[in-house]
Amino acid sequence: MLERLDRVPDDSILGLMAAFRADSAPNKVDLGVGVYRDARGETPVLDAVRRAERAVLDRQATKSYVAPAGNAGFNQAMERLVFGPEHPVLAAGRVRSIQGTGGCGALRLGAELIRSAAPHSLVYISNPSWANHVPLIGGAGLKLERYPYYDAATGAVRLTAMLEVFDSLPAGTVVLLHASCHNPTGADLAEDEWRQLLEVVKRRRLMPFIDMAYQGLGTGIDADAFAIRLFAAQLPEMLVAVSCSKNFGLYRERTGVLHMVTETPVTGVAALSHEVRIARTLYSMPPDHGAAIVNEILGDGTLRSAWEGELAAMRARLTGLRRELVRELAVACPQRDFGFIGAQHGLFSLLGLGVDQVTRLRTEHHIYMTDDSRINVAGLRTENLAYFVQSLAHVVANRA
C-alpha cells in the first residue's frame, strides 16, 4: 500500500530551518522561525514556568487521563485571561471551552465544529495569512477564500477594501481574523477600525473565528484581546482559538484552547458535546503538562505577577528592536521607507522584498527568512542587527 506514495515537498519553514542548521557560516542569521528569542538568541524557559512546573510536579499524584475537554481549571483560567474576568459573556454562561493541542489543535477543532454545524460554509482568511491556516482549516473539508488585508506599499491594513468585501458576504460566512500581532505582516487594526469591522459583521450576520497566538506580545494582555472582548459583547456567536506557545514559552508542550461563544448556555453545552466527540476521533485526550503549568501561573498571584513581568520584558524587547531597526535602515537604506516596521506589533513584519532578493540574502549573506520576506524581529540582537541592516541595504540597492 505505502509503495504507492510519492514524497511530498518539505514544509517551507521546516525546510528553511534545516538549511540554516546546515549553513556553516559564522555570521548566519535566522529570521525565519516563529519563536521568541532573547538578547542571547535563545528561546528561554520562563522563570514563572519553571516555578509553576516544580509546583505541579511536586503535587502531582497520577499521570492518568484528564478528560477529552482537557484541564477544566486551565480552560476556565484561559476564559478569564482572554475575555477578562468581568466580561458579561462569562457571567451569562455563554462560553464553553475545550483544550486543544496548541493553537493549531484549537484551530482544527474549530474548523471541525464548523463542518459539523454547517458543512458547506465558506471561510475567508486574510491575504496574506499564516501559511498553516490553509491546511488546518481546509484540511477539515471547508472551502477557503481570501479577503484583502495588507498593503505592501505602505505596510498598513487595507481597511476600506476589507470592509467592502465583508459587506458583500452572505450571512453565515466564517471570517478568520487575527486578534493581534498579525502573522505574517505585524499590521493590526486599531480599536476604531475593529469597531467599524464589527458593524459590518453584525449587519451581514457573519461568523467570526478569531485566532489569538500572541496575547501580551503586541501592546498588552488586555489590549491584544480588545477585538475578542468587543465582538463577544455584541455578537451571538463566535469562535476563538488561543495558543500558549509564545506568551508562556510552552512551544513543545502543545498548549492551547478553543473558546465557543454561543447565544445561550444550552447551545454552548451542545457545541461542547460535539467538540468532545470530535476530539475523541482526532487524538482522544489532550496533553496536560502545559495546561497544568498555565493553570498554576494564572491561579497564583505571585506567579502571575512574575509571568506578566517577563511577558512585558519580551514585549519591550520586540518594540525596542523595531525602533532600532527603523532608525538603522533610515540611515543605511534611505531610498526605501521601512518606517512601517516601527508601527507594527509582535514577532513579524513583511519587508516587501521579491523572492530574488530573499534568495540573495540567503545565498550571499546567510540571512534566512521565508520567501515572502517575513522576518521574525526577535531573531535580531546587538551582535547581528548592523550586519542585517547593511546586507538588506546592499540587496535593495543592487537589485538585478
Short mmCIF file of C-alpha atoms in Angstrom, two decimals:
data_model
loop_
_atom_site.label_atom_id
_atom_site.label_comp_id
_atom_site.label_asym_id
_atom_site.label_seq_id
_atom_site.Cartn_x
_atom_site.Cartn_y
_atom_site.Cartn_z
CA MET A 1 0.00 0.00 0.00
CA LEU A 2 2.63 2.56 1.05
CA GLU A 3 4.72 1.87 -2.05
CA ARG A 4 2.21 3.97 -3.98
CA LEU A 5 3.12 7.14 -2.09
CA ASP A 6 5.36 9.83 -3.57
CA ARG A 7 7.39 12.09 -1.35
CA VAL A 8 5.66 15.40 -0.69
CA PRO A 9 7.62 18.68 -0.60
CA ASP A 10 9.03 19.73 2.75
CA ASP A 11 7.16 22.34 4.75
CA SER A 12 8.71 25.64 3.69
CA ILE A 13 9.56 26.82 7.20
CA LEU A 14 10.86 23.41 8.31
CA GLY A 15 12.98 23.31 5.17
CA LEU A 16 14.31 26.78 5.99
CA MET A 17 15.25 25.58 9.47
CA ALA A 18 17.16 22.64 8.02
CA ALA A 19 19.02 24.88 5.58
CA PHE A 20 20.01 27.26 8.37
CA ARG A 21 21.33 24.41 10.51
CA ALA A 22 23.39 23.10 7.59
CA ASP A 23 24.94 26.53 6.90
CA SER A 24 28.42 26.68 8.44
CA ALA A 25 28.83 30.47 8.05
CA PRO A 26 29.66 32.05 11.44
CA ASN A 27 27.65 35.20 10.63
CA LYS A 28 24.42 33.43 9.64
CA VAL A 29 21.17 34.98 10.86
CA ASP A 30 17.88 33.13 11.40
CA LEU A 31 14.85 35.39 10.95
CA GLY A 32 12.56 32.64 9.67
CA VAL A 33 11.35 30.52 12.55
CA GLY A 34 8.42 31.96 14.51
CA VAL A 35 9.67 31.66 18.09
CA TYR A 36 10.63 34.36 20.55
CA ARG A 37 14.34 34.78 21.14
CA ASP A 38 16.06 36.79 23.86
CA ALA A 39 19.13 39.02 23.58
CA ARG A 40 21.37 35.93 23.56
CA GLY A 41 19.45 34.39 20.67
CA GLU A 42 17.84 31.76 22.90
CA THR A 43 14.23 30.74 23.42
CA PRO A 44 14.24 30.52 27.21
CA VAL A 45 12.04 28.68 29.67
CA LEU A 46 10.36 31.48 31.61
CA ASP A 47 11.17 31.63 35.30
CA ALA A 48 7.47 31.64 36.16
CA VAL A 49 7.06 28.47 34.08
CA ARG A 50 9.93 26.72 35.90
CA ARG A 51 8.49 27.58 39.29
CA ALA A 52 4.98 26.54 38.28
CA GLU A 53 6.29 23.31 36.80
CA ARG A 54 8.03 22.38 40.04
CA ALA A 55 4.86 23.04 41.99
CA VAL A 56 2.78 20.95 39.59
CA LEU A 57 5.18 18.00 39.67
CA ASP A 58 5.57 18.13 43.46
CA ARG A 59 1.81 17.94 43.87
CA GLN A 60 1.00 15.54 41.04
CA ALA A 61 -0.05 12.08 42.22
CA THR A 62 -1.06 10.47 38.92
CA LYS A 63 -0.48 10.52 35.17
CA SER A 64 -3.96 9.27 34.38
CA TYR A 65 -6.04 10.90 31.66
CA VAL A 66 -7.70 14.23 32.40
CA ALA A 67 -10.71 14.40 30.05
CA PRO A 68 -11.38 14.91 26.33
CA ALA A 69 -12.23 18.57 27.06
CA GLY A 70 -8.91 18.92 28.87
CA ASN A 71 -7.90 20.53 32.12
CA ALA A 72 -11.02 22.26 33.44
CA GLY A 73 -9.05 24.67 35.62
CA PHE A 74 -6.91 25.67 32.65
CA ASN A 75 -9.96 26.19 30.43
CA GLN A 76 -11.61 28.47 32.97
CA ALA A 77 -8.41 30.38 33.69
CA MET A 78 -7.94 30.98 29.97
CA GLU A 79 -11.52 32.23 29.65
CA ARG A 80 -10.76 34.88 32.26
CA LEU A 81 -7.44 35.79 30.62
CA VAL A 82 -8.91 36.07 27.13
CA PHE A 83 -12.30 37.66 27.82
CA GLY A 84 -11.46 39.43 31.08
CA PRO A 85 -12.81 38.21 34.43
CA GLU A 86 -15.82 40.56 34.42
CA HIS A 87 -16.94 40.08 30.83
CA PRO A 88 -20.75 39.66 30.53
CA VAL A 89 -20.49 36.53 28.37
CA LEU A 90 -18.78 34.73 31.25
CA ALA A 91 -21.38 35.89 33.75
CA ALA A 92 -24.12 34.72 31.39
CA GLY A 93 -22.57 31.27 30.99
CA ARG A 94 -22.25 31.76 27.22
CA VAL A 95 -18.67 30.50 26.86
CA ARG A 96 -17.67 26.85 26.62
CA SER A 97 -14.06 25.80 26.17
CA ILE A 98 -12.09 22.77 25.09
CA GLN A 99 -8.35 22.37 25.46
CA GLY A 100 -6.52 21.84 22.19
CA THR A 101 -3.11 20.54 21.21
CA GLY A 102 -1.63 24.00 20.86
CA GLY A 103 -3.16 26.81 18.86
CA CYS A 104 -3.06 24.56 15.78
CA GLY A 105 -5.19 21.98 17.53
CA ALA A 106 -7.62 24.66 18.65
CA LEU A 107 -7.95 25.94 15.09
CA ARG A 108 -8.61 22.47 13.78
CA LEU A 109 -11.20 21.79 16.49
CA GLY A 110 -12.97 24.99 15.46
CA ALA A 111 -12.87 24.03 11.79
CA GLU A 112 -14.27 20.58 12.53
CA LEU A 113 -17.08 22.13 14.59
CA ILE A 114 -17.97 24.46 11.71
CA ARG A 115 -18.08 21.49 9.35
CA SER A 116 -20.36 19.62 11.77
CA ALA A 117 -22.75 22.56 12.09
CA ALA A 118 -22.64 23.87 8.51
CA PRO A 119 -20.56 21.65 6.20
CA HIS A 120 -20.86 23.95 3.19
CA SER A 121 -19.52 27.00 5.00
CA LEU A 122 -17.12 29.36 3.27
CA VAL A 123 -14.17 30.50 5.39
CA TYR A 124 -12.49 33.76 4.43
CA ILE A 125 -8.89 34.25 5.56
CA SER A 126 -6.72 37.33 5.18
CA ASN A 127 -4.40 37.90 2.23
CA PRO A 128 -1.76 37.23 3.37
CA SER A 129 -2.25 34.97 6.37
CA TRP A 130 -0.25 32.46 8.37
CA ALA A 131 0.58 29.66 5.93
CA ASN A 132 -0.70 26.90 8.22
CA HIS A 133 -4.21 28.39 8.32
CA VAL A 134 -4.84 26.87 4.90
CA PRO A 135 -4.14 23.20 5.72
CA LEU A 136 -5.58 23.43 9.23
CA ILE A 137 -8.91 24.90 8.13
CA GLY A 138 -9.05 23.50 4.61
CA GLY A 139 -8.00 20.06 5.84
CA ALA A 140 -11.30 19.84 7.69
CA GLY A 141 -13.08 19.91 4.34
CA LEU A 142 -14.05 23.59 4.38
CA LYS A 143 -13.73 25.82 1.33
CA LEU A 144 -11.40 28.79 1.71
CA GLU A 145 -11.46 32.22 0.12
CA ARG A 146 -9.32 35.33 0.68
CA TYR A 147 -10.15 38.86 1.76
CA PRO A 148 -7.79 41.82 1.17
CA TYR A 149 -5.81 42.78 4.24
CA TYR A 150 -2.33 44.18 3.70
CA ASP A 151 -0.95 46.99 1.59
CA ALA A 152 2.67 46.07 0.89
CA ALA A 153 3.43 49.58 -0.34
CA THR A 154 2.51 51.26 2.95
CA GLY A 155 2.83 48.41 5.45
CA ALA A 156 -0.71 49.11 6.66
CA VAL A 157 -4.07 47.34 6.72
CA ARG A 158 -6.31 47.77 3.66
CA LEU A 159 -9.32 48.54 5.82
CA THR A 160 -11.59 50.01 3.13
CA ALA A 161 -11.08 47.05 0.79
CA MET A 162 -11.53 44.64 3.68
CA LEU A 163 -14.81 46.26 4.74
CA GLU A 164 -16.12 46.24 1.18
CA VAL A 165 -15.55 42.50 0.83
CA PHE A 166 -17.07 41.73 4.22
CA ASP A 167 -20.10 43.83 3.31
CA SER A 168 -20.65 41.63 0.25
CA LEU A 169 -20.54 38.25 2.00
CA PRO A 170 -23.65 36.15 2.58
CA ALA A 171 -24.94 35.53 6.08
CA GLY A 172 -23.22 32.67 7.86
CA THR A 173 -19.86 33.17 6.14
CA VAL A 174 -16.97 32.49 8.51
CA VAL A 175 -14.29 35.19 8.69
CA LEU A 176 -10.96 34.18 10.21
CA LEU A 177 -9.39 37.15 11.98
CA HIS A 178 -6.07 37.70 13.77
CA ALA A 179 -6.71 39.25 17.19
CA SER A 180 -3.32 40.97 17.31
CA CYS A 181 0.27 40.67 16.06
CA HIS A 182 -0.91 39.63 12.61
CA ASN A 183 1.13 36.82 11.10
CA PRO A 184 2.93 37.38 8.73
CA THR A 185 2.58 41.17 8.46
CA GLY A 186 2.60 42.56 12.01
CA ALA A 187 -0.05 45.07 10.87
CA ASP A 188 -3.06 45.22 13.19
CA LEU A 189 -6.38 47.01 13.16
CA ALA A 190 -6.73 49.96 15.55
CA GLU A 191 -9.56 49.90 18.07
CA ASP A 192 -11.75 52.22 16.00
CA GLU A 193 -11.15 50.03 12.94
CA TRP A 194 -12.24 46.96 14.90
CA ARG A 195 -15.45 48.83 15.77
CA GLN A 196 -16.05 49.56 12.09
CA LEU A 197 -15.47 45.92 11.23
CA LEU A 198 -17.84 44.78 13.97
CA GLU A 199 -20.68 46.84 12.49
CA VAL A 200 -20.27 45.10 9.15
CA VAL A 201 -20.04 41.67 10.79
CA LYS A 202 -23.26 42.37 12.70
CA ARG A 203 -25.10 43.74 9.67
CA ARG A 204 -24.10 40.86 7.41
CA ARG A 205 -24.53 38.24 10.16
CA LEU A 206 -21.05 36.82 9.66
CA MET A 207 -19.41 34.27 11.96
CA PRO A 208 -16.06 35.44 13.40
CA PHE A 209 -13.36 32.86 14.06
CA ILE A 210 -10.57 34.73 15.85
CA ASP A 211 -7.06 33.38 16.18
CA MET A 212 -5.00 34.76 19.08
CA ALA A 213 -1.49 33.34 19.25
CA TYR A 214 0.38 36.29 20.77
CA GLN A 215 -1.63 37.76 23.63
CA GLY A 216 0.61 40.15 25.55
CA LEU A 217 3.34 40.40 22.91
CA GLY A 218 1.71 43.25 20.99
CA THR A 219 0.66 46.18 23.16
CA GLY A 220 -0.51 44.40 26.33
CA ILE A 221 -2.52 41.48 27.67
CA ASP A 222 -5.82 43.37 27.67
CA ALA A 223 -5.17 45.49 24.58
CA ASP A 224 -4.28 42.45 22.48
CA ALA A 225 -7.64 40.86 23.37
CA PHE A 226 -9.62 44.03 22.59
CA ALA A 227 -11.29 42.69 19.44
CA ILE A 228 -12.33 39.45 21.11
CA ARG A 229 -13.91 41.24 24.05
CA LEU A 230 -15.62 43.77 21.80
CA PHE A 231 -17.07 41.15 19.46
CA ALA A 232 -18.15 38.82 22.29
CA ALA A 233 -20.11 41.62 23.95
CA GLN A 234 -22.20 42.32 20.84
CA LEU A 235 -22.46 39.11 18.81
CA PRO A 236 -24.49 35.96 19.46
CA GLU A 237 -21.75 33.55 18.32
CA MET A 238 -18.03 33.40 17.70
CA LEU A 239 -15.08 31.03 17.97
CA VAL A 240 -11.72 31.94 19.50
CA ALA A 241 -8.60 29.79 19.10
CA VAL A 242 -5.81 30.62 21.57
CA SER A 243 -2.19 29.47 21.79
CA CYS A 244 0.04 29.49 24.87
CA SER A 245 3.20 28.78 22.88
CA LYS A 246 4.56 32.30 22.55
CA ASN A 247 3.37 34.19 25.62
CA PHE A 248 4.10 31.34 28.06
CA GLY A 249 7.00 29.90 26.04
CA LEU A 250 5.35 26.46 26.04
CA TYR A 251 6.02 25.62 22.38
CA ARG A 252 6.74 21.91 22.71
CA GLU A 253 4.06 21.34 25.37
CA ARG A 254 1.33 21.97 22.74
CA THR A 255 -0.96 24.05 24.92
CA GLY A 256 -3.98 25.84 23.51
CA VAL A 257 -7.73 26.23 23.86
CA LEU A 258 -10.82 26.82 21.73
CA HIS A 259 -13.46 29.11 23.23
CA MET A 260 -17.01 28.90 21.86
CA VAL A 261 -19.30 31.87 22.47
CA THR A 262 -22.93 30.88 21.92
CA GLU A 263 -26.22 32.73 22.11
CA THR A 264 -27.46 30.65 25.02
CA PRO A 265 -25.84 28.35 27.59
CA VAL A 266 -27.87 25.43 26.25
CA THR A 267 -26.38 25.90 22.79
CA GLY A 268 -22.94 26.04 24.37
CA VAL A 269 -23.45 22.69 26.09
CA ALA A 270 -24.48 21.16 22.76
CA ALA A 271 -21.49 22.67 20.94
CA LEU A 272 -19.11 21.36 23.59
CA SER A 273 -20.60 17.88 23.32
CA HIS A 274 -19.79 17.89 19.61
CA GLU A 275 -16.27 19.13 20.29
CA VAL A 276 -15.68 16.35 22.81
CA ARG A 277 -16.72 13.79 20.22
CA ILE A 278 -14.50 15.45 17.60
CA ALA A 279 -11.54 15.41 19.98
CA ARG A 280 -12.08 11.71 20.64
CA THR A 281 -11.82 11.00 16.91
CA LEU A 282 -8.65 13.08 16.45
CA TYR A 283 -6.46 12.43 19.50
CA SER A 284 -8.80 11.30 22.29
CA MET A 285 -7.21 13.19 25.21
CA PRO A 286 -5.03 16.31 25.17
CA PRO A 287 -1.66 16.53 26.96
CA ASP A 288 -1.97 18.03 30.42
CA HIS A 289 1.50 19.22 31.40
CA GLY A 290 1.45 22.64 29.71
CA ALA A 291 -2.15 23.27 30.70
CA ALA A 292 -1.37 22.45 34.32
CA ILE A 293 1.54 24.91 34.26
CA VAL A 294 -0.60 27.72 32.82
CA ASN A 295 -3.35 27.00 35.35
CA GLU A 296 -0.78 27.17 38.14
CA ILE A 297 0.58 30.52 36.92
CA LEU A 298 -2.80 32.16 36.38
CA GLY A 299 -4.14 30.86 39.71
CA ASP A 300 -1.22 32.05 41.86
CA GLY A 301 -0.85 35.78 42.42
CA THR A 302 2.92 35.70 42.83
CA LEU A 303 3.49 33.52 39.77
CA ARG A 304 1.09 35.55 37.67
CA SER A 305 2.84 38.78 38.58
CA ALA A 306 6.21 37.22 37.69
CA TRP A 307 4.85 35.96 34.36
CA GLU A 308 3.36 39.34 33.49
CA GLY A 309 6.72 40.95 34.22
CA GLU A 310 8.56 38.51 31.97
CA LEU A 311 5.96 38.97 29.24
CA ALA A 312 6.30 42.76 29.50
CA ALA A 313 10.07 42.42 29.10
CA MET A 314 9.61 40.29 25.98
CA ARG A 315 7.19 42.85 24.56
CA ALA A 316 9.57 45.72 25.34
CA ARG A 317 12.42 43.91 23.61
CA LEU A 318 10.35 43.47 20.43
CA THR A 319 9.26 47.12 20.48
CA GLY A 320 12.82 48.28 21.04
CA LEU A 321 14.18 46.12 18.23
CA ARG A 322 11.59 47.53 15.84
CA ARG A 323 12.53 51.11 16.68
CA GLU A 324 16.25 50.42 16.38
CA LEU A 325 15.77 48.62 13.07
CA VAL A 326 13.81 51.54 11.63
CA ARG A 327 16.50 54.01 12.75
CA GLU A 328 19.34 51.96 11.29
CA LEU A 329 17.54 51.33 7.99
CA ALA A 330 16.72 55.02 7.58
CA VAL A 331 20.47 55.70 7.54
CA ALA A 332 21.68 52.66 5.58
CA CYS A 333 18.81 52.47 3.09
CA PRO A 334 17.37 55.99 2.66
CA GLN A 335 15.92 55.21 -0.76
CA ARG A 336 13.28 52.99 0.82
CA ASP A 337 10.95 53.72 3.73
CA PHE A 338 10.87 50.94 6.32
CA GLY A 339 9.11 53.07 8.93
CA PHE A 340 6.12 50.75 8.94
CA ILE A 341 8.17 48.21 10.92
CA GLY A 342 8.02 50.52 13.93
CA ALA A 343 4.24 50.84 13.75
CA GLN A 344 3.63 47.09 13.66
CA HIS A 345 3.38 44.64 16.54
CA GLY A 346 4.56 41.22 17.65
CA LEU A 347 7.18 38.94 16.18
CA PHE A 348 6.72 39.51 12.46
CA SER A 349 7.00 42.05 9.69
CA LEU A 350 6.88 41.70 5.92
CA LEU A 351 9.76 43.57 4.31
CA GLY A 352 8.16 43.71 0.87
CA LEU A 353 11.12 42.11 -0.90
CA GLY A 354 10.98 40.00 -4.02
CA VAL A 355 11.84 36.31 -3.94
CA ASP A 356 15.05 37.08 -5.79
CA GLN A 357 16.13 39.48 -3.05
CA VAL A 358 15.24 36.98 -0.32
CA THR A 359 17.30 34.37 -2.16
CA ARG A 360 20.28 36.70 -2.41
CA LEU A 361 20.11 37.48 1.30
CA ARG A 362 20.23 33.76 1.98
CA THR A 363 22.89 32.74 -0.54
CA GLU A 364 25.18 35.78 -0.40
CA HIS A 365 24.70 36.96 3.18
CA HIS A 366 23.49 33.84 5.03
CA ILE A 367 20.35 35.62 6.26
CA TYR A 368 17.32 33.34 6.40
CA MET A 369 13.70 34.42 6.08
CA THR A 370 10.62 32.98 4.38
CA ASP A 371 10.23 33.59 0.64
CA ASP A 372 7.53 36.21 1.20
CA SER A 373 10.19 38.27 3.10
CA ARG A 374 8.60 37.73 6.50
CA ILE A 375 11.12 38.32 9.25
CA ASN A 376 10.97 37.35 12.90
CA VAL A 377 12.12 40.56 14.58
CA ALA A 378 13.14 38.60 17.69
CA GLY A 379 15.87 36.92 15.65
CA LEU A 380 17.78 40.22 15.71
CA ARG A 381 20.14 41.21 18.52
CA THR A 382 23.06 43.54 19.14
CA GLU A 383 25.54 41.17 17.52
CA ASN A 384 23.73 40.84 14.18
CA LEU A 385 21.47 43.85 13.69
CA ALA A 386 24.05 46.05 11.96
CA TYR A 387 25.08 43.16 9.70
CA PHE A 388 21.45 42.52 8.75
CA VAL A 389 20.83 46.20 8.02
CA GLN A 390 23.90 46.51 5.81
CA SER A 391 23.09 43.28 3.97
CA LEU A 392 19.49 44.35 3.38
CA ALA A 393 20.58 47.77 2.17
CA HIS A 394 23.04 46.15 -0.25
CA VAL A 395 20.38 43.86 -1.72
CA VAL A 396 17.84 46.68 -2.03
CA ALA A 397 20.35 48.99 -3.70
CA ASN A 398 21.65 46.36 -6.11
CA ARG A 399 18.57 44.58 -7.32
CA ALA A 400 19.27 42.79 -10.57
#
